[in-house]
Short mmCIF file of C-alpha atoms in Angstrom, two decimals:
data_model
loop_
_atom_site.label_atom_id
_atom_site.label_comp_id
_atom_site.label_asym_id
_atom_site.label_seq_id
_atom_site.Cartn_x
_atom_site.Cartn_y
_atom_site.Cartn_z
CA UNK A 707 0.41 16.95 -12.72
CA UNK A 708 3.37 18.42 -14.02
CA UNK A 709 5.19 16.96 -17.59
CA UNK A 710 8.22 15.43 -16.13
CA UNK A 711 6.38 12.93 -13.70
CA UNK A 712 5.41 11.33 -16.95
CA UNK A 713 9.27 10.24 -17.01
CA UNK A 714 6.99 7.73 -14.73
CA UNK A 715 6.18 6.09 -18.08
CA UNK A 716 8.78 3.31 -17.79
CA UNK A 717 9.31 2.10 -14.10
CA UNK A 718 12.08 -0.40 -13.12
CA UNK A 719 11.48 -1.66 -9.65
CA UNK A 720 13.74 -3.72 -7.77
CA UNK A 721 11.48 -5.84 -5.65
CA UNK A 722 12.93 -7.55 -2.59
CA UNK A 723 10.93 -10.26 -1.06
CA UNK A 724 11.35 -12.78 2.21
CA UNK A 725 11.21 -15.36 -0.63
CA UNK A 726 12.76 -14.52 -3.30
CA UNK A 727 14.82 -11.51 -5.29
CA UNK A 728 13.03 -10.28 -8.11
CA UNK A 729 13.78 -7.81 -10.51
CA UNK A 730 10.73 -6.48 -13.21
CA UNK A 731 10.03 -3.73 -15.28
CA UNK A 732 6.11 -1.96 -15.20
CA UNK A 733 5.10 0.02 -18.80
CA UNK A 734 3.00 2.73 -17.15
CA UNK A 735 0.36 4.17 -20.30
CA UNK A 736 -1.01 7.44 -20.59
CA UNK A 737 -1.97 8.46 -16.94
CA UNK A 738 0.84 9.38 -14.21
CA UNK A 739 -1.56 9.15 -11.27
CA UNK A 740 -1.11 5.06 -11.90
CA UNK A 741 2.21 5.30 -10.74
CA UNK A 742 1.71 5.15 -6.94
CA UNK A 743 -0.21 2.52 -8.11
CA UNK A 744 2.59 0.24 -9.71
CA UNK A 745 4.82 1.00 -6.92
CA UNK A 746 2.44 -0.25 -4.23
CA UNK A 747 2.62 -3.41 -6.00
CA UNK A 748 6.58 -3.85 -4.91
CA UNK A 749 5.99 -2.92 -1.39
CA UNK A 750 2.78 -4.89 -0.66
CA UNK A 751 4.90 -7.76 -1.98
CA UNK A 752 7.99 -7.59 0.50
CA UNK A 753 5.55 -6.84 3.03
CA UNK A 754 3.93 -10.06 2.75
CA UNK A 755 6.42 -12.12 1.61
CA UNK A 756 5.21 -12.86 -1.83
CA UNK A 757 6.29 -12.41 -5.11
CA UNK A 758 5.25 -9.37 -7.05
CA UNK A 759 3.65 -10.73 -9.78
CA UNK A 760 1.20 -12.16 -7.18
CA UNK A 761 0.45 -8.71 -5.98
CA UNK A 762 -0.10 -7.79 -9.72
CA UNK A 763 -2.39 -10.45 -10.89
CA UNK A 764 -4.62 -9.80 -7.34
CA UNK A 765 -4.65 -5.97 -8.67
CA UNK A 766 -6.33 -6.58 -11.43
CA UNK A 767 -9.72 -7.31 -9.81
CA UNK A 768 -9.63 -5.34 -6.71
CA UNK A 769 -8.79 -2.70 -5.30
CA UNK A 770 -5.55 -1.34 -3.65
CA UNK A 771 -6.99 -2.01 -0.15
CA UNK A 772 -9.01 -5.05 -0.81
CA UNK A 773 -5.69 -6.26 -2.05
CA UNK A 774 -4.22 -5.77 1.08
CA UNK A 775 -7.51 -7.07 2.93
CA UNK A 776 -7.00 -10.51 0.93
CA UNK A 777 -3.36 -10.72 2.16
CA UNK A 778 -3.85 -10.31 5.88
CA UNK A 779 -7.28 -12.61 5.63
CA UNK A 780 -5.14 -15.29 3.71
CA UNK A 781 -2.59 -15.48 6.59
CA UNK A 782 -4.45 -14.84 9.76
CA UNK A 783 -7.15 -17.92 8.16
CA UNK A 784 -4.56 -19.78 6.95
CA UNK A 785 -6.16 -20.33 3.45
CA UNK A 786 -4.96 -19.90 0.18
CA UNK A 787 -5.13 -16.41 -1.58
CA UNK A 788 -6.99 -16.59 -4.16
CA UNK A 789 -9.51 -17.80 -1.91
CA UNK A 790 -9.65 -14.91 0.07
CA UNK A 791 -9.09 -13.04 -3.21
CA UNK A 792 -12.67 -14.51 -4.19
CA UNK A 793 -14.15 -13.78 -0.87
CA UNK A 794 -13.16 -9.95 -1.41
CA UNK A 795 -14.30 -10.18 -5.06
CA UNK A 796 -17.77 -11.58 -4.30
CA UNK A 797 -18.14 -8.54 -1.17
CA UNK A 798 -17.80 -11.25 1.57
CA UNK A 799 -13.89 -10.58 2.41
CA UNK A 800 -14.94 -7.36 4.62
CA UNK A 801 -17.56 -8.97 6.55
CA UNK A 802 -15.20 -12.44 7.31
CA UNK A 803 -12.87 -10.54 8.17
CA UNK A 804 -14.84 -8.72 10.96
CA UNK A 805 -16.51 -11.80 11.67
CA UNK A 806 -13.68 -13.60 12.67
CA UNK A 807 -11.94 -10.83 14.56
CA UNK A 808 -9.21 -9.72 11.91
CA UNK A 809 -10.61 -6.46 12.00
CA UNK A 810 -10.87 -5.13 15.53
CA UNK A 811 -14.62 -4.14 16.79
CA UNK A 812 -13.41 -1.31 19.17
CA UNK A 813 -12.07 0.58 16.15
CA UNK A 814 -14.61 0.03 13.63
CA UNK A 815 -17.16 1.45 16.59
CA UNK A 816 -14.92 4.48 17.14
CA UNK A 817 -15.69 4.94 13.19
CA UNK A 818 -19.34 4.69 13.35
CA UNK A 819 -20.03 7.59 11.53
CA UNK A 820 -18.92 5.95 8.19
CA UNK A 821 -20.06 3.51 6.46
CA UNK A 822 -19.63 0.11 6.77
CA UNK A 823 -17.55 -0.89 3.56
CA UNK A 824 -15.64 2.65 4.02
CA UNK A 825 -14.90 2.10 7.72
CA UNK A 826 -13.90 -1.73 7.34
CA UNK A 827 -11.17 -0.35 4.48
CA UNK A 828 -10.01 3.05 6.68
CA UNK A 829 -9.39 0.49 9.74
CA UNK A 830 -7.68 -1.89 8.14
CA UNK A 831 -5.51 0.79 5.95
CA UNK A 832 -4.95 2.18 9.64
CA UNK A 833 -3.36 -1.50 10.87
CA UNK A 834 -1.51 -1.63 7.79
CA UNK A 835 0.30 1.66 7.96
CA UNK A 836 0.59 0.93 11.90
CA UNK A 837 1.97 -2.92 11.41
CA UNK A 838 4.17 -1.40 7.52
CA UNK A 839 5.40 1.83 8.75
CA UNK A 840 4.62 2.33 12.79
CA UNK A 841 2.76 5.34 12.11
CA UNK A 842 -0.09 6.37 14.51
CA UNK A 843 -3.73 6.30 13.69
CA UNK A 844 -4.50 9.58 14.33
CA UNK A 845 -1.68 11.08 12.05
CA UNK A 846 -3.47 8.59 9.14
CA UNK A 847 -6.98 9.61 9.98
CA UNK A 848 -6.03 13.03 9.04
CA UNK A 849 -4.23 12.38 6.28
CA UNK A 850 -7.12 10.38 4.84
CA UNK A 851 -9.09 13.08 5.70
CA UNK A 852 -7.31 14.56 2.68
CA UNK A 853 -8.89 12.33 0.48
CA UNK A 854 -5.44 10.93 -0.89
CA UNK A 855 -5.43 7.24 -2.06
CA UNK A 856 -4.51 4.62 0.23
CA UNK A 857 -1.25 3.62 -2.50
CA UNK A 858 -0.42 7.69 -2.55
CA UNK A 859 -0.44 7.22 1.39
CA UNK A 860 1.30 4.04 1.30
CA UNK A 861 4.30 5.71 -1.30
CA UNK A 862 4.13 8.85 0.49
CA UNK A 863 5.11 6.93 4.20
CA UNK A 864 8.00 5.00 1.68
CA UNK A 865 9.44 7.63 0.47
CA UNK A 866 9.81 9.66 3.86
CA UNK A 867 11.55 6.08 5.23
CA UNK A 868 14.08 6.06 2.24
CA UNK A 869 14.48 9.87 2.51
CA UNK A 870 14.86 9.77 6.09
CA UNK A 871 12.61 12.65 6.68
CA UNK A 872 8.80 12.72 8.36
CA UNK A 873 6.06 11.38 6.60
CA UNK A 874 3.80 14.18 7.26
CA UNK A 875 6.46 16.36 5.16
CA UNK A 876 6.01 14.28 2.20
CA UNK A 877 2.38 14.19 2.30
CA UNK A 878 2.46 18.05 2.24
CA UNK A 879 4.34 18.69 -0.40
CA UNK A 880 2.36 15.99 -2.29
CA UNK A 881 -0.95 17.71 -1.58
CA UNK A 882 1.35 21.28 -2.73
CA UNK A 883 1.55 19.53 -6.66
CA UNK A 884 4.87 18.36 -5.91
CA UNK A 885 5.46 15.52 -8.14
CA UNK A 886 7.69 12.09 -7.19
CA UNK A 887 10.21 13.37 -10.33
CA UNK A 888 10.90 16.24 -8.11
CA UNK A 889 11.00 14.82 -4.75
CA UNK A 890 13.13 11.93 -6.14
CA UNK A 891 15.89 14.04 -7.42
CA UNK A 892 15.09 16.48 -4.27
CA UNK A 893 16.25 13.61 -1.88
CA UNK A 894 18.43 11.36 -3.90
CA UNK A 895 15.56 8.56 -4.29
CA UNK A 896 15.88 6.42 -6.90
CA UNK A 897 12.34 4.89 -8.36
CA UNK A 898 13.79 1.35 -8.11
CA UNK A 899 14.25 2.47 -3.68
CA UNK A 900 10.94 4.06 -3.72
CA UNK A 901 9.12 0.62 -5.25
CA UNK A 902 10.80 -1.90 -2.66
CA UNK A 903 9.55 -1.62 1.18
CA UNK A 904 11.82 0.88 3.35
CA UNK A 905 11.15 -0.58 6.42
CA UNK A 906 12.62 -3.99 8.31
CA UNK A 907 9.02 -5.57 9.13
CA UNK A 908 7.62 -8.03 7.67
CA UNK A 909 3.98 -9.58 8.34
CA UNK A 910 5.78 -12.51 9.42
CA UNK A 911 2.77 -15.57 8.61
CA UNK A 912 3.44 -17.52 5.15
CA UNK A 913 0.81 -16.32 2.43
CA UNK A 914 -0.31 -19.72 0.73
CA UNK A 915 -0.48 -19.44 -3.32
CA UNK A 916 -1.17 -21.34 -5.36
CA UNK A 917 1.02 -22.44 -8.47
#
Protein backbone atom coordinates (compact mmCIF):
# COMPACT_ATOMS: atom_id res chain seq x y z
CA UNK A 1 0.00 0.00 0.00
CA UNK A 2 1.22 3.24 -0.82
CA UNK A 3 2.20 6.08 2.20
CA UNK A 4 -0.57 8.47 1.70
CA UNK A 5 -3.52 5.93 2.27
CA UNK A 6 -2.21 6.02 5.77
CA UNK A 7 -3.83 9.68 5.78
CA UNK A 8 -6.60 6.78 6.55
CA UNK A 9 -5.27 7.04 10.12
CA UNK A 10 -8.01 9.39 11.38
CA UNK A 11 -11.49 8.71 9.69
CA UNK A 12 -14.54 11.00 10.24
CA UNK A 13 -17.63 9.32 8.97
CA UNK A 14 -20.87 10.85 8.73
CA UNK A 15 -23.25 8.01 9.33
CA UNK A 16 -26.86 8.40 8.22
CA UNK A 17 -29.32 5.99 9.57
CA UNK A 18 -33.39 5.32 9.12
CA UNK A 19 -33.22 6.05 12.89
CA UNK A 20 -31.19 8.38 13.73
CA UNK A 21 -28.22 11.00 12.45
CA UNK A 22 -25.04 10.20 13.81
CA UNK A 23 -21.87 11.70 13.47
CA UNK A 24 -18.39 9.67 14.96
CA UNK A 25 -14.90 9.70 14.50
CA UNK A 26 -12.81 5.97 14.01
CA UNK A 27 -8.76 6.18 15.19
CA UNK A 28 -7.49 3.69 12.59
CA UNK A 29 -3.74 2.21 14.21
CA UNK A 30 -0.94 1.03 12.34
CA UNK A 31 -2.48 -1.02 9.39
CA UNK A 32 -4.35 0.79 6.33
CA UNK A 33 -5.95 -2.41 5.06
CA UNK A 34 -8.47 -1.84 8.32
CA UNK A 35 -9.87 0.95 6.67
CA UNK A 36 -12.44 -0.73 4.36
CA UNK A 37 -13.02 -2.21 7.43
CA UNK A 38 -14.19 0.92 9.54
CA UNK A 39 -16.06 2.17 6.67
CA UNK A 40 -18.20 -0.95 6.29
CA UNK A 41 -19.25 -0.26 9.69
CA UNK A 42 -21.22 3.15 8.45
CA UNK A 43 -22.82 1.48 5.56
CA UNK A 44 -23.94 -1.81 7.18
CA UNK A 45 -25.54 0.59 9.67
CA UNK A 46 -27.82 2.74 7.25
CA UNK A 47 -28.45 -0.37 5.55
CA UNK A 48 -30.12 -1.86 8.38
CA UNK A 49 -31.36 0.84 10.09
CA UNK A 50 -29.26 0.77 13.16
CA UNK A 51 -26.98 2.83 14.79
CA UNK A 52 -23.29 2.49 14.11
CA UNK A 53 -22.02 1.83 17.24
CA UNK A 54 -24.20 -1.34 17.06
CA UNK A 55 -22.44 -2.39 13.94
CA UNK A 56 -19.13 -1.72 15.87
CA UNK A 57 -19.65 -3.55 19.05
CA UNK A 58 -21.08 -6.78 16.71
CA UNK A 59 -17.51 -6.34 14.84
CA UNK A 60 -15.67 -7.07 17.46
CA UNK A 61 -16.48 -10.81 17.63
CA UNK A 62 -17.23 -11.68 14.15
CA UNK A 63 -16.55 -11.30 11.14
CA UNK A 64 -17.49 -8.73 8.38
CA UNK A 65 -19.99 -11.21 6.85
CA UNK A 66 -21.18 -12.95 9.89
CA UNK A 67 -21.96 -9.42 10.88
CA UNK A 68 -24.09 -9.01 8.15
CA UNK A 69 -25.48 -12.73 8.54
CA UNK A 70 -26.63 -11.66 12.24
CA UNK A 71 -28.47 -8.60 10.80
CA UNK A 72 -30.59 -10.23 8.14
CA UNK A 73 -31.22 -13.43 10.69
CA UNK A 74 -32.29 -10.83 13.43
CA UNK A 75 -34.97 -9.32 11.11
CA UNK A 76 -36.24 -12.08 8.95
CA UNK A 77 -36.66 -14.17 12.79
CA UNK A 78 -37.75 -11.35 14.38
CA UNK A 79 -35.38 -11.78 17.44
CA UNK A 80 -33.14 -9.60 19.04
CA UNK A 81 -29.47 -9.16 17.74
CA UNK A 82 -27.42 -10.11 19.97
CA UNK A 83 -29.19 -13.23 19.89
CA UNK A 84 -28.49 -13.95 16.52
CA UNK A 85 -25.10 -12.36 17.24
CA UNK A 86 -24.62 -15.47 19.70
CA UNK A 87 -26.01 -17.91 17.29
CA UNK A 88 -23.21 -16.76 14.69
CA UNK A 89 -20.62 -16.68 17.51
CA UNK A 90 -21.30 -20.24 18.76
CA UNK A 91 -21.22 -21.54 14.57
CA UNK A 92 -25.05 -22.11 14.64
CA UNK A 93 -26.08 -18.67 12.76
CA UNK A 94 -25.08 -20.32 9.21
CA UNK A 95 -26.90 -23.44 9.64
CA UNK A 96 -30.38 -21.48 11.13
CA UNK A 97 -30.19 -19.51 8.70
CA UNK A 98 -30.36 -22.24 5.96
CA UNK A 99 -32.59 -24.09 8.06
CA UNK A 100 -35.19 -21.74 8.08
CA UNK A 101 -34.95 -20.65 4.48
CA UNK A 102 -33.02 -17.22 4.86
CA UNK A 103 -30.48 -18.54 2.75
CA UNK A 104 -31.89 -19.88 -0.49
CA UNK A 105 -31.18 -23.83 -1.24
CA UNK A 106 -31.11 -23.40 -5.11
CA UNK A 107 -28.05 -21.14 -4.74
CA UNK A 108 -26.13 -22.77 -2.14
CA UNK A 109 -26.56 -26.10 -4.58
CA UNK A 110 -25.34 -24.12 -7.60
CA UNK A 111 -22.17 -23.59 -5.14
CA UNK A 112 -21.59 -27.11 -4.29
CA UNK A 113 -18.17 -27.16 -5.02
CA UNK A 114 -17.31 -25.07 -1.87
CA UNK A 115 -17.57 -25.64 1.27
CA UNK A 116 -20.25 -25.37 3.42
CA UNK A 117 -19.24 -22.39 5.82
CA UNK A 118 -17.55 -20.68 2.57
CA UNK A 119 -20.61 -21.15 0.35
CA UNK A 120 -23.26 -20.13 3.14
CA UNK A 121 -21.00 -16.62 3.47
CA UNK A 122 -20.40 -16.18 -0.68
CA UNK A 123 -24.40 -16.58 -1.00
CA UNK A 124 -25.36 -14.48 1.41
CA UNK A 125 -22.53 -11.70 0.48
CA UNK A 126 -24.20 -12.32 -3.09
CA UNK A 127 -27.97 -11.24 -1.60
CA UNK A 128 -26.40 -8.51 0.15
CA UNK A 129 -24.65 -6.81 -2.72
CA UNK A 130 -27.90 -7.79 -4.86
CA UNK A 131 -30.56 -6.37 -2.06
CA UNK A 132 -27.38 -3.04 -1.05
CA UNK A 133 -26.26 -2.22 -4.44
CA UNK A 134 -28.47 -4.23 -7.31
CA UNK A 135 -25.48 -5.75 -8.62
CA UNK A 136 -25.73 -9.20 -10.35
CA UNK A 137 -24.36 -12.39 -8.98
CA UNK A 138 -22.33 -13.29 -11.61
CA UNK A 139 -20.40 -9.87 -11.77
CA UNK A 140 -19.74 -10.68 -7.68
CA UNK A 141 -18.78 -14.26 -8.22
CA UNK A 142 -15.98 -13.03 -10.25
CA UNK A 143 -14.98 -10.46 -8.33
CA UNK A 144 -14.72 -12.76 -5.34
CA UNK A 145 -12.96 -14.87 -7.42
CA UNK A 146 -10.30 -12.22 -6.86
CA UNK A 147 -9.99 -13.05 -3.46
CA UNK A 148 -10.84 -9.35 -2.28
CA UNK A 149 -12.62 -9.01 1.14
CA UNK A 150 -16.21 -8.89 1.31
CA UNK A 151 -15.82 -4.96 3.14
CA UNK A 152 -13.14 -4.11 0.08
CA UNK A 153 -16.15 -5.37 -2.19
CA UNK A 154 -18.71 -3.74 -0.22
CA UNK A 155 -16.49 -0.04 -0.33
CA UNK A 156 -15.48 -0.74 -3.73
CA UNK A 157 -19.56 -1.00 -5.03
CA UNK A 158 -19.86 2.51 -2.58
CA UNK A 159 -17.55 4.29 -3.97
CA UNK A 160 -18.53 3.60 -7.76
CA UNK A 161 -22.36 4.77 -6.46
CA UNK A 162 -20.94 8.11 -5.00
CA UNK A 163 -18.56 8.46 -8.00
CA UNK A 164 -21.15 7.69 -10.38
CA UNK A 165 -19.01 5.40 -12.36
CA UNK A 166 -19.22 1.26 -12.72
CA UNK A 167 -18.31 -0.81 -10.01
CA UNK A 168 -16.28 -3.12 -11.98
CA UNK A 169 -13.96 0.09 -12.72
CA UNK A 170 -13.30 0.57 -9.16
CA UNK A 171 -12.57 -2.91 -8.40
CA UNK A 172 -9.86 -2.77 -11.14
CA UNK A 173 -8.07 -0.15 -10.25
CA UNK A 174 -8.20 -1.45 -6.64
CA UNK A 175 -6.71 -4.80 -7.65
CA UNK A 176 -3.98 -2.21 -9.93
CA UNK A 177 -2.58 -0.80 -6.12
CA UNK A 178 -4.68 2.10 -6.47
CA UNK A 179 -5.29 3.33 -3.08
CA UNK A 180 -8.84 5.11 -1.73
CA UNK A 181 -6.41 8.50 -1.09
CA UNK A 182 -6.08 8.49 -4.77
CA UNK A 183 -9.37 7.51 -6.01
CA UNK A 184 -10.94 9.93 -3.46
CA UNK A 185 -9.24 12.98 -4.71
CA UNK A 186 -9.50 11.26 -8.38
CA UNK A 187 -13.39 11.56 -8.15
CA UNK A 188 -14.10 14.25 -5.66
CA UNK A 189 -15.11 11.62 -2.78
CA UNK A 190 -14.90 12.72 0.42
CA UNK A 191 -14.15 9.81 3.23
CA UNK A 192 -17.12 11.06 5.30
CA UNK A 193 -19.46 10.11 1.47
CA UNK A 194 -17.55 7.00 1.05
CA UNK A 195 -18.48 5.72 4.92
CA UNK A 196 -22.38 6.46 4.66
CA UNK A 197 -24.50 4.07 2.18
CA UNK A 198 -24.76 5.56 -1.54
CA UNK A 199 -27.71 3.94 -2.38
CA UNK A 200 -31.71 4.70 -1.50
CA UNK A 201 -32.52 1.00 -0.14
CA UNK A 202 -32.91 0.11 2.89
CA UNK A 203 -33.59 -3.57 4.33
CA UNK A 204 -36.78 -2.24 5.33
CA UNK A 205 -37.66 -4.87 8.70
CA UNK A 206 -36.83 -3.17 12.26
CA UNK A 207 -33.53 -4.79 13.76
CA UNK A 208 -34.48 -5.35 17.56
CA UNK A 209 -31.49 -4.24 20.08
CA UNK A 210 -31.27 -4.27 22.95
CA UNK A 211 -30.44 -1.22 25.33
Amino acid sequence: MKKRELEFAFLTILAFTTTSFAAFTLEIKADPQTAPSALFAGIVANYFGVDTKVVLDVRKQLTPIEVIGSFYLAGEEGTYLNHSQGEFKKGRGWAKMKNRGHIPPGQLKKMGRYPTGVSHERVLFIRFMEDCYRIPERKVVVWLGYGMSYDELILCANFARRAQILPERVVELRRSGRDWDWLCRTWKVSKKELGSLATPYRYGKKIKVKK
